[in-house]
């Protein structure tokens, strides 16, 4: 079966690609606005070292495309964008660099930046001083991401005939950082049995002790027995070899790019392991930003996060009836929203 993957990144597939350079601040950056059919492009600013400029540009374009799909699948009125600031030298004036970058962001007029790897809310404040339109400056959306993942897991468990309830299920959480810890606490409060694992084993053990959970070594993940595997650490934790070994019935977590590539979704399908697409489950962060940007309240936030569960239920039901991976259904849905909006 062919996966209905998002269109590949051919040379012209990014709507707007801007290189930003100012030697006074050591600023080298790229802004990739993938698509604005649904609205301005929302996506984080990554501050990272790359082997060469092309690698950074490719990553910005790839991540911008992923944001188009995440925002569309979450029923948000944003397109997708991402930017990369190249950490290729010592920065003497970080505030100045970020303000200058904010001027470039303002010039595009179509990019709404957020925090990503290597950037913080301080950086966003400086970008805003430079003129960038920053949707949510003070907030760390991790708790909302965790809440959204919780609803996604709950929906997947409810749809799974092998599992009676969330509270009687055994979940293995990889990564107990900002998202994983909040999620673990919520699941423990629900009475679920938890196993935690983190490269920071002291952190995992401390939380496990507090919550009455077990811990395992990260190397034991592929063969660990559990009902739900919850990746909340790093990208690409499930490749075809791991997918063949997993002993769970559901995979649902916060980590972006959970699968090494889309074909792994087919292996999971064949093995009757329900895969909740990462961009559906982890949309709580962008939903949080949207709710704050529109000055809505806590009730609106909670109901928007709960809607992640409703969306997951409907994607899983459609995947079941069409006998395809939930990834195919989620991609199709997001692509259809983008196509419909671009034709209006
Ligand atoms: P974090 O950096 O706070 O926590 C990650 C945790 O994973 C750390 O405790 C780290 O020690 C651990 N870790 C790193 N490599 C590991 C490995 N190979 N095996 C086991 N543990 C490992 O990150 P955060 O914010 O909790 O995000 C977790 C994941 O969710 C990331 O992939 C992130 O891209 C994704 N995500 C986060 C969002 C947010 O709102 N924070 C929004 C959407 C996605």
PDB file of C-alpha atoms in Angstrom, residues 59 63 84 91 98 124 144 154 168 202 266 278 285 307 317 343:
ATOM      1  CA  UNK A  59      15.780  21.507   7.880  1.00  0.00           C
ATOM      2  CA  UNK A  63      10.059  21.555   9.537  1.00  0.00           C
ATOM      3  CA  UNK A  84      16.707  28.527  11.706  1.00  0.00           C
ATOM      4  CA  UNK A  91      27.358  35.518  19.978  1.00  0.00           C
ATOM      5  CA  UNK A  98      17.389  38.532  18.151  1.00  0.00           C
ATOM      6  CA  UNK A 124      10.935  35.994  21.567  1.00  0.00           C
ATOM      7  CA  UNK A 144      -0.837  22.019  27.119  1.00  0.00           C
ATOM      8  CA  UNK A 154      -7.279   8.256  26.076  1.00  0.00           C
ATOM      9  CA  UNK A 168      -6.049  -0.312  33.850  1.00  0.00           C
ATOM     10  CA  UNK A 202      18.241  10.013  38.042  1.00  0.00           C
ATOM     11  CA  UNK A 266       2.749   0.433   7.527  1.00  0.00           C
ATOM     12  CA  UNK A 278       2.663  12.579  16.325  1.00  0.00           C
ATOM     13  CA  UNK A 285       1.462  23.443  22.049  1.00  0.00           C
ATOM     14  CA  UNK A 307     -10.830  18.226  20.856  1.00  0.00           C
ATOM     15  CA  UNK A 317     -12.247   5.107  13.069  1.00  0.00           C
ATOM     16  CA  UNK A 343      -8.811  27.347  -3.803  1.00  0.00           C
TER      17      UNK A 343
END
